[in-house]
Amino acid sequence: MNGREVFLEGMWKKVTEKEQTLRAAERLLEETAKPDFAGFLRSMFWGIGFRQLYAGMASVISIAFVITILTAYLIWQVVLQMGESVYTAAFFSAPLLYVGMFALSWLKEQGSGCYELQMSCKYTFCHVLAARMLGECLTGFVFNGVYAAALALQCRADGIRLFAISFSSLMLFALLAAAGILWGRQIKGAVCICSLWLLANMAFFLSVPAVYGKLLEELPVFLFIGIGLSGMCIYIKQLIFMTAPTFRKEYANAANTKCY
């Protein structure tokens, strides 16, 4: 056997080994592409932990709460001045805290320049992102409950309807945010979709405010609750998928464009 034949034999051997490695990697990704719900909760609560999730983010959370309270109060006053119902204020204000916490924490994370390091850890940036989105949704849920109670007491409105409206609004917004990230594999996808949602709602309200308010007042409460619960189930599935190896790989590839 001459040198050329030895070289070709070695090359084909390496090609065969590479193909076997790729097949094994593909099978591993297929088996772990869809983490189960229990695994997701273990990662969020016992793996990362909510205490560590927002470590060093006290200023971000405080600013987000202050901005949300001031904006929610302003929306309430504007709606009253326009002669519309407080249900409109509840619907518009529901995503505010979610937006504030998500945007400010992401900006601080981006400024730290630790993305590459985070993606090399056991719980990557995608795990942290999914866990924070879950935490922000739960925090917004509690805040909206307090806000709905305040509106019900001050304006003698239906507290259950206010809470149901804010719940459905928050979950619809959260769904769009997660869908934007999954669709574009970048944060800017969520920004674009959520911005379009907010602009469409504002345009609808300013064009036909009476119709907008009437829909919120007359649609069945159970419809809003059903939308919120359905949205919550889909949202959790979206967050689970964000921790899958396939998504992490695609997100890491997209982040190399410096749009992370």
PDB file of C-alpha atoms in Angstrom:
ATOM      1  CA  MET A   1       0.000   0.000   0.000  1.00  0.00           C
ATOM      2  CA  ASN A   2       1.543   3.278  -1.130  1.00  0.00           C
ATOM      3  CA  GLY A   3       1.384   6.623   0.622  1.00  0.00           C
ATOM      4  CA  ARG A   4      -1.564   7.883  -1.455  1.00  0.00           C
ATOM      5  CA  GLU A   5      -3.708   4.908  -0.516  1.00  0.00           C
ATOM      6  CA  VAL A   6      -2.822   5.292   3.159  1.00  0.00           C
ATOM      7  CA  PHE A   7      -3.817   8.947   3.013  1.00  0.00           C
ATOM      8  CA  LEU A   8      -7.161   8.180   1.342  1.00  0.00           C
ATOM      9  CA  GLU A   9      -7.919   5.376   3.800  1.00  0.00           C
ATOM     10  CA  GLY A  10      -7.243   7.678   6.742  1.00  0.00           C
ATOM     11  CA  MET A  11      -9.381  10.428   5.235  1.00  0.00           C
ATOM     12  CA  TRP A  12     -12.382   8.121   4.670  1.00  0.00           C
ATOM     13  CA  LYS A  13     -12.004   6.796   8.200  1.00  0.00           C
ATOM     14  CA  LYS A  14     -12.242  10.334   9.580  1.00  0.00           C
ATOM     15  CA  VAL A  15     -15.294  11.038   7.403  1.00  0.00           C
ATOM     16  CA  THR A  16     -16.999   7.918   8.733  1.00  0.00           C
ATOM     17  CA  GLU A  17     -16.236   8.857  12.336  1.00  0.00           C
ATOM     18  CA  LYS A  18     -17.578  12.367  11.764  1.00  0.00           C
ATOM     19  CA  GLU A  19     -20.821  11.030  10.292  1.00  0.00           C
ATOM     20  CA  GLN A  20     -21.288   8.727  13.267  1.00  0.00           C
ATOM     21  CA  THR A  21     -20.683  11.610  15.665  1.00  0.00           C
ATOM     22  CA  LEU A  22     -23.199  13.814  13.848  1.00  0.00           C
ATOM     23  CA  ARG A  23     -25.846  11.075  13.910  1.00  0.00           C
ATOM     24  CA  ALA A  24     -25.304  10.586  17.632  1.00  0.00           C
ATOM     25  CA  ALA A  25     -25.562  14.329  18.240  1.00  0.00           C
ATOM     26  CA  GLU A  26     -28.779  14.574  16.216  1.00  0.00           C
ATOM     27  CA  ARG A  27     -30.348  11.709  18.174  1.00  0.00           C
ATOM     28  CA  LEU A  28     -29.328  13.336  21.454  1.00  0.00           C
ATOM     29  CA  LEU A  29     -30.887  16.626  20.381  1.00  0.00           C
ATOM     30  CA  GLU A  30     -34.097  14.882  19.326  1.00  0.00           C
ATOM     31  CA  GLU A  31     -34.387  13.188  22.709  1.00  0.00           C
ATOM     32  CA  THR A  32     -33.798  16.393  24.674  1.00  0.00           C
ATOM     33  CA  ALA A  33     -35.405  18.917  22.329  1.00  0.00           C
ATOM     34  CA  LYS A  34     -38.632  19.064  24.310  1.00  0.00           C
ATOM     35  CA  PRO A  35     -37.971  19.193  28.055  1.00  0.00           C
ATOM     36  CA  ASP A  36     -40.855  18.070  30.209  1.00  0.00           C
ATOM     37  CA  PHE A  37     -42.724  20.373  32.541  1.00  0.00           C
ATOM     38  CA  ALA A  38     -41.228  18.824  35.686  1.00  0.00           C
ATOM     39  CA  GLY A  39     -37.720  19.274  34.314  1.00  0.00           C
ATOM     40  CA  PHE A  40     -38.460  22.880  33.473  1.00  0.00           C
ATOM     41  CA  LEU A  41     -39.681  23.599  37.010  1.00  0.00           C
ATOM     42  CA  ARG A  42     -36.638  21.889  38.519  1.00  0.00           C
ATOM     43  CA  SER A  43     -34.373  24.076  36.421  1.00  0.00           C
ATOM     44  CA  MET A  44     -36.240  27.258  37.309  1.00  0.00           C
ATOM     45  CA  PHE A  45     -36.811  26.773  41.045  1.00  0.00           C
ATOM     46  CA  TRP A  46     -34.074  24.412  42.235  1.00  0.00           C
ATOM     47  CA  GLY A  47     -31.464  24.894  39.520  1.00  0.00           C
ATOM     48  CA  ILE A  48     -31.343  28.637  38.972  1.00  0.00           C
ATOM     49  CA  GLY A  49     -33.605  29.778  41.790  1.00  0.00           C
ATOM     50  CA  PHE A  50     -35.563  33.028  41.825  1.00  0.00           C
ATOM     51  CA  ARG A  51     -33.227  34.460  44.458  1.00  0.00           C
ATOM     52  CA  GLN A  52     -30.239  34.149  42.123  1.00  0.00           C
ATOM     53  CA  LEU A  53     -32.284  35.007  39.071  1.00  0.00           C
ATOM     54  CA  TYR A  54     -32.492  38.703  39.915  1.00  0.00           C
ATOM     55  CA  ALA A  55     -29.256  38.993  41.884  1.00  0.00           C
ATOM     56  CA  GLY A  56     -27.942  42.523  41.446  1.00  0.00           C
ATOM     57  CA  MET A  57     -31.188  43.610  39.805  1.00  0.00           C
ATOM     58  CA  ALA A  58     -32.744  45.432  42.778  1.00  0.00           C
ATOM     59  CA  SER A  59     -32.347  48.814  41.068  1.00  0.00           C
ATOM     60  CA  VAL A  60     -33.895  47.481  37.863  1.00  0.00           C
ATOM     61  CA  ILE A  61     -36.923  46.082  39.680  1.00  0.00           C
ATOM     62  CA  SER A  62     -37.391  49.268  41.723  1.00  0.00           C
ATOM     63  CA  ILE A  63     -37.260  51.508  38.655  1.00  0.00           C
ATOM     64  CA  ALA A  64     -39.648  49.199  36.786  1.00  0.00           C
ATOM     65  CA  PHE A  65     -42.164  49.371  39.654  1.00  0.00           C
ATOM     66  CA  VAL A  66     -41.946  53.177  39.894  1.00  0.00           C
ATOM     67  CA  ILE A  67     -42.393  53.650  36.150  1.00  0.00           C
ATOM     68  CA  THR A  68     -45.278  51.167  36.085  1.00  0.00           C
ATOM     69  CA  ILE A  69     -47.131  52.835  38.965  1.00  0.00           C
ATOM     70  CA  LEU A  70     -46.756  56.307  37.468  1.00  0.00           C
ATOM     71  CA  THR A  71     -47.742  55.173  33.973  1.00  0.00           C
ATOM     72  CA  ALA A  72     -50.724  53.155  35.235  1.00  0.00           C
ATOM     73  CA  TYR A  73     -51.954  56.181  37.186  1.00  0.00           C
ATOM     74  CA  LEU A  74     -51.501  58.414  34.139  1.00  0.00           C
ATOM     75  CA  ILE A  75     -53.446  55.981  31.930  1.00  0.00           C
ATOM     76  CA  TRP A  76     -56.213  55.870  34.518  1.00  0.00           C
ATOM     77  CA  GLN A  77     -56.506  59.655  34.575  1.00  0.00           C
ATOM     78  CA  VAL A  78     -56.407  59.972  30.779  1.00  0.00           C
ATOM     79  CA  VAL A  79     -59.133  57.361  30.374  1.00  0.00           C
ATOM     80  CA  LEU A  80     -61.320  59.132  32.932  1.00  0.00           C
ATOM     81  CA  GLN A  81     -60.774  62.485  31.223  1.00  0.00           C
ATOM     82  CA  MET A  82     -61.885  60.946  27.937  1.00  0.00           C
ATOM     83  CA  GLY A  83     -65.038  59.698  29.618  1.00  0.00           C
ATOM     84  CA  GLU A  84     -64.216  56.036  29.087  1.00  0.00           C
ATOM     85  CA  SER A  85     -64.525  53.163  31.563  1.00  0.00           C
ATOM     86  CA  VAL A  86     -61.788  51.996  33.926  1.00  0.00           C
ATOM     87  CA  TYR A  87     -61.820  48.618  32.163  1.00  0.00           C
ATOM     88  CA  THR A  88     -59.867  50.246  29.357  1.00  0.00           C
ATOM     89  CA  ALA A  89     -57.265  51.437  31.845  1.00  0.00           C
ATOM     90  CA  ALA A  90     -56.965  47.925  33.267  1.00  0.00           C
ATOM     91  CA  PHE A  91     -56.436  46.414  29.813  1.00  0.00           C
ATOM     92  CA  PHE A  92     -53.798  48.952  28.789  1.00  0.00           C
ATOM     93  CA  SER A  93     -51.924  48.876  32.091  1.00  0.00           C
ATOM     94  CA  ALA A  94     -51.711  45.084  32.450  1.00  0.00           C
ATOM     95  CA  PRO A  95     -48.421  44.529  30.521  1.00  0.00           C
ATOM     96  CA  LEU A  96     -46.597  47.572  31.947  1.00  0.00           C
ATOM     97  CA  LEU A  97     -44.655  45.871  34.735  1.00  0.00           C
ATOM     98  CA  TYR A  98     -43.782  42.934  32.480  1.00  0.00           C
ATOM     99  CA  VAL A  99     -42.417  45.343  29.876  1.00  0.00           C
ATOM    100  CA  GLY A 100     -40.472  47.380  32.423  1.00  0.00           C
ATOM    101  CA  MET A 101     -38.792  44.436  34.132  1.00  0.00           C
ATOM    102  CA  PHE A 102     -38.034  42.639  30.877  1.00  0.00           C
ATOM    103  CA  ALA A 103     -36.608  45.670  29.093  1.00  0.00           C
ATOM    104  CA  LEU A 104     -34.517  47.025  31.965  1.00  0.00           C
ATOM    105  CA  SER A 105     -33.090  43.644  32.993  1.00  0.00           C
ATOM    106  CA  TRP A 106     -32.211  42.865  29.372  1.00  0.00           C
ATOM    107  CA  LEU A 107     -30.480  46.226  28.911  1.00  0.00           C
ATOM    108  CA  LYS A 108     -28.464  45.687  32.087  1.00  0.00           C
ATOM    109  CA  GLU A 109     -27.579  42.155  31.008  1.00  0.00           C
ATOM    110  CA  GLN A 110     -26.517  43.371  27.585  1.00  0.00           C
ATOM    111  CA  GLY A 111     -24.294  46.052  29.134  1.00  0.00           C
ATOM    112  CA  SER A 112     -22.486  43.504  31.293  1.00  0.00           C
ATOM    113  CA  GLY A 113     -20.951  41.822  28.229  1.00  0.00           C
ATOM    114  CA  CYS A 114     -21.199  38.337  29.793  1.00  0.00           C
ATOM    115  CA  TYR A 115     -23.280  36.673  27.097  1.00  0.00           C
ATOM    116  CA  GLU A 116     -20.569  34.272  25.914  1.00  0.00           C
ATOM    117  CA  LEU A 117     -19.818  33.256  29.509  1.00  0.00           C
ATOM    118  CA  GLN A 118     -23.491  32.685  30.275  1.00  0.00           C
ATOM    119  CA  MET A 119     -23.972  30.512  27.194  1.00  0.00           C
ATOM    120  CA  SER A 120     -21.142  28.241  28.364  1.00  0.00           C
ATOM    121  CA  CYS A 121     -22.699  27.539  31.771  1.00  0.00           C
ATOM    122  CA  LYS A 122     -25.010  24.662  32.689  1.00  0.00           C
ATOM    123  CA  TYR A 123     -27.917  27.106  32.890  1.00  0.00           C
ATOM    124  CA  THR A 124     -27.357  29.287  29.862  1.00  0.00           C
ATOM    125  CA  PHE A 125     -28.647  32.751  29.021  1.00  0.00           C
ATOM    126  CA  CYS A 126     -31.682  31.061  27.454  1.00  0.00           C
ATOM    127  CA  HIS A 127     -32.495  29.373  30.773  1.00  0.00           C
ATOM    128  CA  VAL A 128     -32.152  32.700  32.573  1.00  0.00           C
ATOM    129  CA  LEU A 129     -34.258  34.450  29.935  1.00  0.00           C
ATOM    130  CA  ALA A 130     -37.069  31.879  30.221  1.00  0.00           C
ATOM    131  CA  ALA A 131     -36.969  31.946  34.026  1.00  0.00           C
ATOM    132  CA  ARG A 132     -37.104  35.734  34.124  1.00  0.00           C
ATOM    133  CA  MET A 133     -40.002  35.819  31.697  1.00  0.00           C
ATOM    134  CA  LEU A 134     -41.853  33.438  33.998  1.00  0.00           C
ATOM    135  CA  GLY A 135     -40.990  35.540  37.043  1.00  0.00           C
ATOM    136  CA  GLU A 136     -42.008  38.767  35.331  1.00  0.00           C
ATOM    137  CA  CYS A 137     -45.344  37.256  34.346  1.00  0.00           C
ATOM    138  CA  LEU A 138     -46.037  36.121  37.923  1.00  0.00           C
ATOM    139  CA  THR A 139     -45.011  39.510  39.321  1.00  0.00           C
ATOM    140  CA  GLY A 140     -47.223  41.290  36.803  1.00  0.00           C
ATOM    141  CA  PHE A 141     -50.079  38.975  37.742  1.00  0.00           C
ATOM    142  CA  VAL A 142     -49.833  40.040  41.410  1.00  0.00           C
ATOM    143  CA  PHE A 143     -49.407  43.734  40.585  1.00  0.00           C
ATOM    144  CA  ASN A 144     -52.411  43.701  38.260  1.00  0.00           C
ATOM    145  CA  GLY A 145     -54.505  42.126  41.003  1.00  0.00           C
ATOM    146  CA  VAL A 146     -53.662  44.994  43.355  1.00  0.00           C
ATOM    147  CA  TYR A 147     -54.273  47.554  40.606  1.00  0.00           C
ATOM    148  CA  ALA A 148     -57.649  45.991  39.727  1.00  0.00           C
ATOM    149  CA  ALA A 149     -58.652  46.070  43.399  1.00  0.00           C
ATOM    150  CA  ALA A 150     -57.699  49.763  43.631  1.00  0.00           C
ATOM    151  CA  LEU A 151     -59.719  50.611  40.523  1.00  0.00           C
ATOM    152  CA  ALA A 152     -62.707  48.637  41.801  1.00  0.00           C
ATOM    153  CA  LEU A 153     -62.672  50.481  45.130  1.00  0.00           C
ATOM    154  CA  GLN A 154     -62.104  53.948  43.695  1.00  0.00           C
ATOM    155  CA  CYS A 155     -64.529  53.714  40.778  1.00  0.00           C
ATOM    156  CA  ARG A 156     -67.064  51.210  42.151  1.00  0.00           C
ATOM    157  CA  ALA A 157     -66.413  48.900  39.208  1.00  0.00           C
ATOM    158  CA  ASP A 158     -66.652  45.135  38.902  1.00  0.00           C
ATOM    159  CA  GLY A 159     -63.438  43.879  40.484  1.00  0.00           C
ATOM    160  CA  ILE A 160     -63.706  40.395  38.994  1.00  0.00           C
ATOM    161  CA  ARG A 161     -64.102  41.789  35.480  1.00  0.00           C
ATOM    162  CA  LEU A 162     -61.184  44.168  36.016  1.00  0.00           C
ATOM    163  CA  PHE A 163     -58.973  41.325  37.168  1.00  0.00           C
ATOM    164  CA  ALA A 164     -60.068  39.031  34.320  1.00  0.00           C
ATOM    165  CA  ILE A 165     -59.421  41.753  31.739  1.00  0.00           C
ATOM    166  CA  SER A 166     -55.960  42.523  33.099  1.00  0.00           C
ATOM    167  CA  PHE A 167     -55.155  38.796  33.308  1.00  0.00           C
ATOM    168  CA  SER A 168     -56.068  38.177  29.660  1.00  0.00           C
ATOM    169  CA  SER A 169     -54.210  41.294  28.524  1.00  0.00           C
ATOM    170  CA  LEU A 170     -51.032  40.286  30.358  1.00  0.00           C
ATOM    171  CA  MET A 171     -51.078  36.737  29.003  1.00  0.00           C
ATOM    172  CA  LEU A 172     -51.731  37.862  25.418  1.00  0.00           C
ATOM    173  CA  PHE A 173     -48.799  40.260  25.645  1.00  0.00           C
ATOM    174  CA  ALA A 174     -46.532  37.634  27.225  1.00  0.00           C
ATOM    175  CA  LEU A 175     -47.488  35.167  24.473  1.00  0.00           C
ATOM    176  CA  LEU A 176     -46.514  37.664  21.794  1.00  0.00           C
ATOM    177  CA  ALA A 177     -43.206  38.432  23.521  1.00  0.00           C
ATOM    178  CA  ALA A 178     -42.255  34.746  23.711  1.00  0.00           C
ATOM    179  CA  ALA A 179     -43.470  34.125  20.142  1.00  0.00           C
ATOM    180  CA  GLY A 180     -41.303  36.980  18.880  1.00  0.00           C
ATOM    181  CA  ILE A 181     -38.200  35.502  20.493  1.00  0.00           C
ATOM    182  CA  LEU A 182     -38.964  32.000  19.224  1.00  0.00           C
ATOM    183  CA  TRP A 183     -39.762  33.256  15.736  1.00  0.00           C
ATOM    184  CA  GLY A 184     -36.773  35.524  15.211  1.00  0.00           C
ATOM    185  CA  ARG A 185     -34.324  33.849  17.614  1.00  0.00           C
ATOM    186  CA  GLN A 186     -33.535  37.374  18.808  1.00  0.00           C
ATOM    187  CA  ILE A 187     -34.886  39.825  21.360  1.00  0.00           C
ATOM    188  CA  LYS A 188     -35.720  42.317  18.633  1.00  0.00           C
ATOM    189  CA  GLY A 189     -38.383  39.901  17.349  1.00  0.00           C
ATOM    190  CA  ALA A 190     -40.260  40.289  20.633  1.00  0.00           C
ATOM    191  CA  VAL A 191     -39.809  44.062  20.524  1.00  0.00           C
ATOM    192  CA  CYS A 192     -41.286  44.300  17.018  1.00  0.00           C
ATOM    193  CA  ILE A 193     -44.310  42.082  17.670  1.00  0.00           C
ATOM    194  CA  CYS A 194     -45.140  43.650  21.040  1.00  0.00           C
ATOM    195  CA  SER A 195     -44.773  47.157  19.618  1.00  0.00           C
ATOM    196  CA  LEU A 196     -47.194  46.304  16.827  1.00  0.00           C
ATOM    197  CA  TRP A 197     -49.653  44.906  19.387  1.00  0.00           C
ATOM    198  CA  LEU A 198     -49.528  48.069  21.496  1.00  0.00           C
ATOM    199  CA  LEU A 199     -49.830  50.370  18.480  1.00  0.00           C
ATOM    200  CA  ALA A 200     -52.767  48.372  17.084  1.00  0.00           C
ATOM    201  CA  ASN A 201     -54.597  48.567  20.420  1.00  0.00           C
ATOM    202  CA  MET A 202     -53.949  52.276  20.725  1.00  0.00           C
ATOM    203  CA  ALA A 203     -55.108  52.938  17.165  1.00  0.00           C
ATOM    204  CA  PHE A 204     -58.286  50.920  17.762  1.00  0.00           C
ATOM    205  CA  PHE A 205     -58.995  52.764  21.008  1.00  0.00           C
ATOM    206  CA  LEU A 206     -58.380  56.239  19.567  1.00  0.00           C
ATOM    207  CA  SER A 207     -60.426  55.489  16.453  1.00  0.00           C
ATOM    208  CA  VAL A 208     -63.504  54.010  18.134  1.00  0.00           C
ATOM    209  CA  PRO A 209     -63.135  54.434  21.915  1.00  0.00           C
ATOM    210  CA  ALA A 210     -66.821  53.732  22.549  1.00  0.00           C
ATOM    211  CA  VAL A 211     -66.647  50.362  20.779  1.00  0.00           C
ATOM    212  CA  TYR A 212     -63.386  49.493  22.510  1.00  0.00           C
ATOM    213  CA  GLY A 213     -64.799  50.187  25.955  1.00  0.00           C
ATOM    214  CA  LYS A 214     -68.108  48.486  25.183  1.00  0.00           C
ATOM    215  CA  LEU A 215     -66.356  45.261  24.209  1.00  0.00           C
ATOM    216  CA  LEU A 216     -64.448  45.211  27.488  1.00  0.00           C
ATOM    217  CA  GLU A 217     -67.623  45.914  29.465  1.00  0.00           C
ATOM    218  CA  GLU A 218     -70.000  43.503  27.735  1.00  0.00           C
ATOM    219  CA  LEU A 219     -67.943  40.467  26.731  1.00  0.00           C
ATOM    220  CA  PRO A 220     -68.430  37.589  29.202  1.00  0.00           C
ATOM    221  CA  VAL A 221     -66.019  37.512  32.117  1.00  0.00           C
ATOM    222  CA  PHE A 222     -65.461  33.802  31.533  1.00  0.00           C
ATOM    223  CA  LEU A 223     -64.192  34.613  28.053  1.00  0.00           C
ATOM    224  CA  PHE A 224     -61.398  36.787  29.484  1.00  0.00           C
ATOM    225  CA  ILE A 225     -60.578  34.149  32.089  1.00  0.00           C
ATOM    226  CA  GLY A 226     -60.530  31.436  29.414  1.00  0.00           C
ATOM    227  CA  ILE A 227     -58.222  33.507  27.216  1.00  0.00           C
ATOM    228  CA  GLY A 228     -55.914  34.097  30.152  1.00  0.00           C
ATOM    229  CA  LEU A 229     -55.758  30.430  31.193  1.00  0.00           C
ATOM    230  CA  SER A 230     -55.264  29.225  27.623  1.00  0.00           C
ATOM    231  CA  GLY A 231     -52.561  31.830  27.125  1.00  0.00           C
ATOM    232  CA  MET A 232     -50.825  30.730  30.326  1.00  0.00           C
ATOM    233  CA  CYS A 233     -50.665  27.093  29.170  1.00  0.00           C
ATOM    234  CA  ILE A 234     -49.240  28.042  25.764  1.00  0.00           C
ATOM    235  CA  TYR A 235     -46.836  30.510  27.358  1.00  0.00           C
ATOM    236  CA  ILE A 236     -45.351  27.873  29.662  1.00  0.00           C
ATOM    237  CA  LYS A 237     -44.879  25.564  26.664  1.00  0.00           C
ATOM    238  CA  GLN A 238     -43.068  28.381  24.870  1.00  0.00           C
ATOM    239  CA  LEU A 239     -40.752  28.936  27.842  1.00  0.00           C
ATOM    240  CA  ILE A 240     -40.043  25.199  28.067  1.00  0.00           C
ATOM    241  CA  PHE A 241     -39.051  25.160  24.387  1.00  0.00           C
ATOM    242  CA  MET A 242     -36.695  28.102  24.995  1.00  0.00           C
ATOM    243  CA  THR A 243     -34.601  25.869  27.272  1.00  0.00           C
ATOM    244  CA  ALA A 244     -34.286  23.098  24.659  1.00  0.00           C
ATOM    245  CA  PRO A 245     -30.846  22.456  23.086  1.00  0.00           C
ATOM    246  CA  THR A 246     -32.140  23.130  19.562  1.00  0.00           C
ATOM    247  CA  PHE A 247     -33.366  26.602  20.476  1.00  0.00           C
ATOM    248  CA  ARG A 248     -30.212  27.412  22.472  1.00  0.00           C
ATOM    249  CA  LYS A 249     -28.080  26.533  19.468  1.00  0.00           C
ATOM    250  CA  GLU A 250     -30.177  28.613  17.073  1.00  0.00           C
ATOM    251  CA  TYR A 251     -30.296  31.539  19.506  1.00  0.00           C
ATOM    252  CA  ALA A 252     -26.523  31.406  19.975  1.00  0.00           C
ATOM    253  CA  ASN A 253     -26.032  31.464  16.204  1.00  0.00           C
ATOM    254  CA  ALA A 254     -28.372  34.450  15.867  1.00  0.00           C
ATOM    255  CA  ALA A 255     -26.696  36.273  18.753  1.00  0.00           C
ATOM    256  CA  ASN A 256     -23.404  36.218  16.850  1.00  0.00           C
ATOM    257  CA  THR A 257     -24.888  38.963  14.666  1.00  0.00           C
ATOM    258  CA  LYS A 258     -24.624  41.280  17.730  1.00  0.00           C
ATOM    259  CA  CYS A 259     -28.399  41.673  17.900  1.00  0.00           C
ATOM    260  CA  TYR A 260     -28.603  39.937  21.284  1.00  0.00           C
TER     261      TYR A 260
END
